[in-house]
JSON list of C-alpha atoms in Angstrom, two decimals:
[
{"chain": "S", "resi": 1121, "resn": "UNK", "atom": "CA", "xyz": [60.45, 161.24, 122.92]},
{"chain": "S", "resi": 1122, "resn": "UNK", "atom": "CA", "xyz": [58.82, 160.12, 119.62]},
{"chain": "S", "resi": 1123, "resn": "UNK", "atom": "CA", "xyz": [61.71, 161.59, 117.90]},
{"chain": "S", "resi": 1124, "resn": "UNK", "atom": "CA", "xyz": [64.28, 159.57, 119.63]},
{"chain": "S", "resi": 1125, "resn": "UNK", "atom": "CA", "xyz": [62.72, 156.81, 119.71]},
{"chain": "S", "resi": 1126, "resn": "UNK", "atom": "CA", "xyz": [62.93, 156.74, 115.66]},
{"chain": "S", "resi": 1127, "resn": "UNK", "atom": "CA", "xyz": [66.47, 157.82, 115.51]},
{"chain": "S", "resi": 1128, "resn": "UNK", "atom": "CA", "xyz": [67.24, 154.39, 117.08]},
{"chain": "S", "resi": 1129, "resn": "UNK", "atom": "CA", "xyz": [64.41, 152.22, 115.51]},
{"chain": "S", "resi": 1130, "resn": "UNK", "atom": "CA", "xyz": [65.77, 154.11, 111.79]},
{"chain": "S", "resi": 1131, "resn": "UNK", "atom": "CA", "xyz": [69.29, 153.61, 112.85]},
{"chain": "S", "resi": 1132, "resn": "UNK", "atom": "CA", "xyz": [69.43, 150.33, 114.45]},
{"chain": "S", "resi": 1133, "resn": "UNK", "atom": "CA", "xyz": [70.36, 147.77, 111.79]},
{"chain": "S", "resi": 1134, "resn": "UNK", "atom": "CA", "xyz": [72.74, 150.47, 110.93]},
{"chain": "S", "resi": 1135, "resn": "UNK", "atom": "CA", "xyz": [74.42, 150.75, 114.00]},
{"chain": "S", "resi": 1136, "resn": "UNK", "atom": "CA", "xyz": [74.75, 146.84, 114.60]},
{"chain": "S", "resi": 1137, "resn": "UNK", "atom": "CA", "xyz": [76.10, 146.21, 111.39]},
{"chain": "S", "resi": 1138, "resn": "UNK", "atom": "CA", "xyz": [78.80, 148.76, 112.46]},
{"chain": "S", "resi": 1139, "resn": "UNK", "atom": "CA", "xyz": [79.54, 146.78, 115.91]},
{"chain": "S", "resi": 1140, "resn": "UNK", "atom": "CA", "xyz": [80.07, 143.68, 113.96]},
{"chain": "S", "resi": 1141, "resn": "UNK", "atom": "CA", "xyz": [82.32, 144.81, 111.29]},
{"chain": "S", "resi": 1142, "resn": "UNK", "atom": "CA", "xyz": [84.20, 146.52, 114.12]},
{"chain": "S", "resi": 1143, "resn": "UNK", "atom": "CA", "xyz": [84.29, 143.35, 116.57]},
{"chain": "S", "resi": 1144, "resn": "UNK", "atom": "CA", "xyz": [84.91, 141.41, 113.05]},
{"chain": "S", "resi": 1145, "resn": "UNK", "atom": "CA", "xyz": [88.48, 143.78, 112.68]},
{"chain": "S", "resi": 1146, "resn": "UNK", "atom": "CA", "xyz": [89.64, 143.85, 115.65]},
{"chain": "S", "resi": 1147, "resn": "UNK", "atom": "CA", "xyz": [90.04, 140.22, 116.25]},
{"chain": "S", "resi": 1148, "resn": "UNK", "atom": "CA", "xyz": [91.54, 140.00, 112.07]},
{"chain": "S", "resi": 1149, "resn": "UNK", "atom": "CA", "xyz": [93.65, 142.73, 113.79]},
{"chain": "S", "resi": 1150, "resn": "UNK", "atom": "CA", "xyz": [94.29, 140.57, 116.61]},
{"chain": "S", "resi": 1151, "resn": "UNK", "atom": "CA", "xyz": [94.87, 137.12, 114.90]},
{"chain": "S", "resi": 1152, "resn": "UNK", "atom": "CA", "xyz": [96.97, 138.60, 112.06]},
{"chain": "S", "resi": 1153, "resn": "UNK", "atom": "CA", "xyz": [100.18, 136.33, 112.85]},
{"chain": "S", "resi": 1154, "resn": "UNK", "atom": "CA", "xyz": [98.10, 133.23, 113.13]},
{"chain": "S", "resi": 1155, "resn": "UNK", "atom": "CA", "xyz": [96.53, 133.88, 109.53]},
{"chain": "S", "resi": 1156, "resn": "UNK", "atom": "CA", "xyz": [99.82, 134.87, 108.04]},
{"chain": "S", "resi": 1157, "resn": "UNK", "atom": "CA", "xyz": [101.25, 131.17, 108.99]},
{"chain": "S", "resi": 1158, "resn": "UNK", "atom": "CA", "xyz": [98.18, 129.57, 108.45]},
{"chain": "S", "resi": 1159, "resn": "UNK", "atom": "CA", "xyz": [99.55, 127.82, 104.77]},
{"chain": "S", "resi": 1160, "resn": "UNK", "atom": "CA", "xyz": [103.20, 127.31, 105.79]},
{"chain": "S", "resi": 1161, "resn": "UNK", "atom": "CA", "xyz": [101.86, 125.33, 108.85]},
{"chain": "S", "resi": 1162, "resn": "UNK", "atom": "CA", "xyz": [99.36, 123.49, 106.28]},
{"chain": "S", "resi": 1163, "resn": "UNK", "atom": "CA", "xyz": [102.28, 123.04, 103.85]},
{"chain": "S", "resi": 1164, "resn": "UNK", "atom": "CA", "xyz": [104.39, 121.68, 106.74]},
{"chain": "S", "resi": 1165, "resn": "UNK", "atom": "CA", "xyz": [101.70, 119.38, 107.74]},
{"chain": "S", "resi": 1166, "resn": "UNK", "atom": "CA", "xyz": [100.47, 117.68, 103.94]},
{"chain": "S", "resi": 1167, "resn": "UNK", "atom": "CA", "xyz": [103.73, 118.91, 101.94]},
{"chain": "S", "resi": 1168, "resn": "UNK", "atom": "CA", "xyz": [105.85, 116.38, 100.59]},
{"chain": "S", "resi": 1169, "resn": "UNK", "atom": "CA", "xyz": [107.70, 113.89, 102.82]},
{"chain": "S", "resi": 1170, "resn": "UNK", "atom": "CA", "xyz": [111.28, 113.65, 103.20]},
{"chain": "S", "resi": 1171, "resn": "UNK", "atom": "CA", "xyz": [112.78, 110.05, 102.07]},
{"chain": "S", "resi": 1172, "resn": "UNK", "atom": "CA", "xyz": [116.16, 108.69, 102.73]},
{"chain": "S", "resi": 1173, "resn": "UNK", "atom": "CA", "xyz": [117.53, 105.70, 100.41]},
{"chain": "S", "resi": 1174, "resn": "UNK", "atom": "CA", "xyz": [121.10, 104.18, 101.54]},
{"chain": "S", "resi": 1175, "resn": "UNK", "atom": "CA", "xyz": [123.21, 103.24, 98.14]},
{"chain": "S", "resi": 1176, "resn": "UNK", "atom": "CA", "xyz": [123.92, 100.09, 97.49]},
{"chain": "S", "resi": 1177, "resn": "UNK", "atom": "CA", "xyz": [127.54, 98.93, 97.35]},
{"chain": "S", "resi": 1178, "resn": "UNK", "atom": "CA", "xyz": [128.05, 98.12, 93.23]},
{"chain": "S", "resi": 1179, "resn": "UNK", "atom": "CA", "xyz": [131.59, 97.22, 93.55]},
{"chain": "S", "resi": 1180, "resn": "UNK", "atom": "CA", "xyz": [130.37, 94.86, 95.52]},
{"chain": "S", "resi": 1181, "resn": "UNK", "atom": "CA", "xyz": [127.42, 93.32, 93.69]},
{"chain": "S", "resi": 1182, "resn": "UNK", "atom": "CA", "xyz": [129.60, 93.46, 90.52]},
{"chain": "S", "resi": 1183, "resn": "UNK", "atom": "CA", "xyz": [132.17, 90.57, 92.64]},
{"chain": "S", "resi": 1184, "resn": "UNK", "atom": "CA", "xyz": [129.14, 88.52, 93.05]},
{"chain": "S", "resi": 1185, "resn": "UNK", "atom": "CA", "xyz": [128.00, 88.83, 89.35]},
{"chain": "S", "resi": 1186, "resn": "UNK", "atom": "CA", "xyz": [127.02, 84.69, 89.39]},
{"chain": "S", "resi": 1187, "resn": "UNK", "atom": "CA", "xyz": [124.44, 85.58, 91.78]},
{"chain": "S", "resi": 1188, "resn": "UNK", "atom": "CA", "xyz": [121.30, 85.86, 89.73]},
{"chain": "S", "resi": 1189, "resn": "UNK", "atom": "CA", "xyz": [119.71, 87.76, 92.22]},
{"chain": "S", "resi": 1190, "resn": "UNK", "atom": "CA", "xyz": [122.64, 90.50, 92.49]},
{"chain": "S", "resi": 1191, "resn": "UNK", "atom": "CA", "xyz": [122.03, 90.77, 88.72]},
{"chain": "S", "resi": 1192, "resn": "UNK", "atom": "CA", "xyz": [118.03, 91.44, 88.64]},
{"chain": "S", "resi": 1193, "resn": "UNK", "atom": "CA", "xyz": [118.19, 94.67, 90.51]},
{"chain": "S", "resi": 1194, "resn": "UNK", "atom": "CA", "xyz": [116.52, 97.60, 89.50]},
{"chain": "S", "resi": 1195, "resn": "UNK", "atom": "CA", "xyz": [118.18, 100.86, 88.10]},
{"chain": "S", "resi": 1196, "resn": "UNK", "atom": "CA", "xyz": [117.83, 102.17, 91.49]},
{"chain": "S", "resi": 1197, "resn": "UNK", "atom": "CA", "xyz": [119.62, 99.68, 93.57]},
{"chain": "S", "resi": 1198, "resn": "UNK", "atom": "CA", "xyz": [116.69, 99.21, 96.29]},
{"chain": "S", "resi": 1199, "resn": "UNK", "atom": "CA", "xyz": [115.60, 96.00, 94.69]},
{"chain": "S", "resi": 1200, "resn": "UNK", "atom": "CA", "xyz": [116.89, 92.39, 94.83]},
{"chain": "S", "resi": 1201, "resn": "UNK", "atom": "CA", "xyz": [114.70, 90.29, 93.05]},
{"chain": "S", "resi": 1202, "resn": "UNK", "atom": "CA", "xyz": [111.74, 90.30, 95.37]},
{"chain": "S", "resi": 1203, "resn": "UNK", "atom": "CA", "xyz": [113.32, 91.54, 98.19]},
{"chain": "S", "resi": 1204, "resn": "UNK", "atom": "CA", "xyz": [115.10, 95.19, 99.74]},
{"chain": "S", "resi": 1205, "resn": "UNK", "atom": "CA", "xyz": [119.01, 94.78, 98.50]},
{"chain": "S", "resi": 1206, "resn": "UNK", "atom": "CA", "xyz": [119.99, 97.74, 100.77]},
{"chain": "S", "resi": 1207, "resn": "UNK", "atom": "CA", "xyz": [118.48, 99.25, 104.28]},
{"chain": "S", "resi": 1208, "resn": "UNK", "atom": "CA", "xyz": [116.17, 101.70, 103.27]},
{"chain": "S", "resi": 1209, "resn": "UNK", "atom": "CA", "xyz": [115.14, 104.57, 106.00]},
{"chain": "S", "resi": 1210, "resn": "UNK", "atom": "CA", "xyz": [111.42, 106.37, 105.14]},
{"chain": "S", "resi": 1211, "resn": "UNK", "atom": "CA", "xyz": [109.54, 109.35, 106.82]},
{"chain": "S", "resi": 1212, "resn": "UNK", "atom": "CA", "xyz": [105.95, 109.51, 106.52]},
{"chain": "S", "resi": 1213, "resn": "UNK", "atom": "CA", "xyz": [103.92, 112.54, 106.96]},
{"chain": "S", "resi": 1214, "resn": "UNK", "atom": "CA", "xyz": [101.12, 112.95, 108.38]},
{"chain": "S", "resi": 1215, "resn": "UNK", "atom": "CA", "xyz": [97.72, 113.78, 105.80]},
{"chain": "S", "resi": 1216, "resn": "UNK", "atom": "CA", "xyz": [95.96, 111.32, 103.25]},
{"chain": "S", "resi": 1217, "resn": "UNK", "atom": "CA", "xyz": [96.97, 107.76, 102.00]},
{"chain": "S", "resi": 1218, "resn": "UNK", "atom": "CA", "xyz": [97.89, 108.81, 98.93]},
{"chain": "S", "resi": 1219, "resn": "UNK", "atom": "CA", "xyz": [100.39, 111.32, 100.09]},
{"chain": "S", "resi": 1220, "resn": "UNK", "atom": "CA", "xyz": [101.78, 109.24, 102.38]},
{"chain": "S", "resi": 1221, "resn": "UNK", "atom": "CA", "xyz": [102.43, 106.81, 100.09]},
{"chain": "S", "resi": 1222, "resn": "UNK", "atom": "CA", "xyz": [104.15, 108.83, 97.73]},
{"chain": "S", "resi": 1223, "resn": "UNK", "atom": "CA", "xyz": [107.24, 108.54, 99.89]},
{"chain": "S", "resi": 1224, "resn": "UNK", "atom": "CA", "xyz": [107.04, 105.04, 99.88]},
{"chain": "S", "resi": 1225, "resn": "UNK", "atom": "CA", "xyz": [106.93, 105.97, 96.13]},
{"chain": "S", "resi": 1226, "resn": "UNK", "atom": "CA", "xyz": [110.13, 108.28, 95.86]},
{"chain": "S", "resi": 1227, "resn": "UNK", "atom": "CA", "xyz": [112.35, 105.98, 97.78]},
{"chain": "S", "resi": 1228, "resn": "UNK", "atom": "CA", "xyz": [111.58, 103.12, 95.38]},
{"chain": "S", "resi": 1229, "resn": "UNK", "atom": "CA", "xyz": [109.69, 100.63, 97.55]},
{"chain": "S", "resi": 1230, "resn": "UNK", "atom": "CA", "xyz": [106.97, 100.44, 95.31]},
{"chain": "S", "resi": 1231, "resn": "UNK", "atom": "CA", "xyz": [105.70, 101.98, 91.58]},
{"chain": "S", "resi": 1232, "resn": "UNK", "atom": "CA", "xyz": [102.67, 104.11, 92.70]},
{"chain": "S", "resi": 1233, "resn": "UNK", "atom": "CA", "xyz": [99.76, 104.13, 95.35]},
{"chain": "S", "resi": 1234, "resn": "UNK", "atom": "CA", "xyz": [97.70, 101.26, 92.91]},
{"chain": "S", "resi": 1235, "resn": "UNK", "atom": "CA", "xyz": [100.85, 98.82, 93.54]},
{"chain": "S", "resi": 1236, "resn": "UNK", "atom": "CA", "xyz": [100.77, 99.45, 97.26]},
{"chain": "S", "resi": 1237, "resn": "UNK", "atom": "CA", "xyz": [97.38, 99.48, 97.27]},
{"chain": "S", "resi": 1238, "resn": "UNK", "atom": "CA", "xyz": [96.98, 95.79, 95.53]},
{"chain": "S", "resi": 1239, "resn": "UNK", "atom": "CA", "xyz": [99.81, 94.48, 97.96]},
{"chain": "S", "resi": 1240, "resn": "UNK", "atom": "CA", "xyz": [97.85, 95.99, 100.88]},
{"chain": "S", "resi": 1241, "resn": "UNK", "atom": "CA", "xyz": [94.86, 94.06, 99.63]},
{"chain": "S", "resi": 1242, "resn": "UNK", "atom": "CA", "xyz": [96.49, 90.55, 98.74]},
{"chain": "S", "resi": 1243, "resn": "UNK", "atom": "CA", "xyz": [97.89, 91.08, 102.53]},
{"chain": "S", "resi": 1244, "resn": "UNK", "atom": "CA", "xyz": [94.37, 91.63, 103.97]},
{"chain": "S", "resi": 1245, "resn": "UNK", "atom": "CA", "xyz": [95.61, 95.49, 105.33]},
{"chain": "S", "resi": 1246, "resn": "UNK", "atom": "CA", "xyz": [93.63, 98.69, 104.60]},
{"chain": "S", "resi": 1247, "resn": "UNK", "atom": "CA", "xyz": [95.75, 100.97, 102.61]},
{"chain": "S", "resi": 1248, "resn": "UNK", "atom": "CA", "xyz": [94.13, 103.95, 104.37]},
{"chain": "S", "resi": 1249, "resn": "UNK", "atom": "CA", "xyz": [95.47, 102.89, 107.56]},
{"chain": "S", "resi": 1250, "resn": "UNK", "atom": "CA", "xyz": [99.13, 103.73, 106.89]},
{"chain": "S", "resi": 1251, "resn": "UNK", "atom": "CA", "xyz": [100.60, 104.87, 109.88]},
{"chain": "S", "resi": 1252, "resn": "UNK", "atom": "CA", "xyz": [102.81, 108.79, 109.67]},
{"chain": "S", "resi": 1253, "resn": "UNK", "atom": "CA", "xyz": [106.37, 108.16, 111.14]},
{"chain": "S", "resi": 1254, "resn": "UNK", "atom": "CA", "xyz": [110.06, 106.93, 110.42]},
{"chain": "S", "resi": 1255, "resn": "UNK", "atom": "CA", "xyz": [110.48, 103.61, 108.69]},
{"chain": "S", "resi": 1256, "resn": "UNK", "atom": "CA", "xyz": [113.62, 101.98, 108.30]},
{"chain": "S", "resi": 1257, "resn": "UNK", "atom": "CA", "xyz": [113.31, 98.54, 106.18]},
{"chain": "S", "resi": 1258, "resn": "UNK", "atom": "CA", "xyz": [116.09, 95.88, 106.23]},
{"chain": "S", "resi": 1259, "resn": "UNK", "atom": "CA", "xyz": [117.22, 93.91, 103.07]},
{"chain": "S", "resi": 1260, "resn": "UNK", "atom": "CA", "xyz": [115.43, 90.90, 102.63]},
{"chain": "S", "resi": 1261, "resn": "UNK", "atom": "CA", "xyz": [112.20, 92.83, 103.31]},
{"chain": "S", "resi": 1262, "resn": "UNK", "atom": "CA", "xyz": [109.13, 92.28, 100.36]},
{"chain": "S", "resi": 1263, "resn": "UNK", "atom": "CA", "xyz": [106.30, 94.61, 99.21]},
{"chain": "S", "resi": 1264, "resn": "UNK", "atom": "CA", "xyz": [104.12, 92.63, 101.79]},
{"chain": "S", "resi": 1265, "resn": "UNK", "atom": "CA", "xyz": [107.09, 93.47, 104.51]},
{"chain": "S", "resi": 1266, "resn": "UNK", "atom": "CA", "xyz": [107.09, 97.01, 103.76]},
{"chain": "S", "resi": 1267, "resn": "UNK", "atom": "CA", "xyz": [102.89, 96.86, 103.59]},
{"chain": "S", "resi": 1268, "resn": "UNK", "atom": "CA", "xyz": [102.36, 95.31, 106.94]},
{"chain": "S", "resi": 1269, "resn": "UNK", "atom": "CA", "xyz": [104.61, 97.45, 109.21]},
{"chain": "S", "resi": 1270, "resn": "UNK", "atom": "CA", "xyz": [103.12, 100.79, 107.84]},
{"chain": "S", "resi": 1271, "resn": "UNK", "atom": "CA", "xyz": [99.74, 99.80, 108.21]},
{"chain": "S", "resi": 1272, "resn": "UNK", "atom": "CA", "xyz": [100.29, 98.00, 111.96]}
]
């Protein structure tokens, strides 16, 4: 009896250490297509967004070249002087502020997350608080517009 009851007190550690590395492969085993689309789901989730910016009609804008606003437009044709000069449709993703705001970014609504951050802050809004679905902005909409509905 002595003798068995050293086999197990000797072989103990060695035998639980065996059950866990066991239960520990079976469920990697088990669990293998959930770990093999763990970073496309992540990527899907904080990857970049998808923007949409509608063109702005030159043929028209150069009829209407006595307008001074027509004229002050950015390279880009989003911007009217202070205001949208075409519809403009945006998807936010979900994930941080910053990220978010890049697509606010790539479809020309404003220069980088410090200028929508400032505009957030002359407005009163939280920055962080920007809100992850489809935007589409009017012309005539400002910065502070743009700032308000996305943080509401």
């Amino acid at each position: 009896m002595k003798f068995i009851k050293d086999f197990i007190y000797d072989k103990n550690d060695i035998v639980i250490a065996f059950l866990i590395l066991l239960v520990a492969g079976a469920l990697i085993v088990w669990r293998m297509d959930a770990i093999m689309t763990y970073p496309q789901t992540l990527a899907e989730k904080t990857g970049p967004t998808k923007t949409v910016v509608d063109e702005v009609d030159t043929d028209a804008d150069a009829d209407s070249s006595s307008d001074a606003d027509s004229n002050a437009q950015s390279s880009d044709g989003v911007w009217s002087g202070n205001a949208l000069a075409a519809e403009v449709k945006v998807t936010i993703e979900p994930g941080v502020a910053s990220v978010a705001v890049q697509s606010l970014v790539d479809a020309g609504l404003f220069e980088s997350y410090e200028d929508f951050e400032q505009v957030c802050k002359s407005i009163g809004r939280e920055p962080t608080n920007i809100k992850a679905t489809s935007f589409t902005f009017g012309p005539g909409s400002t910065k502070a517009d743009i700032a308000k509905t996305v943080t509401n």
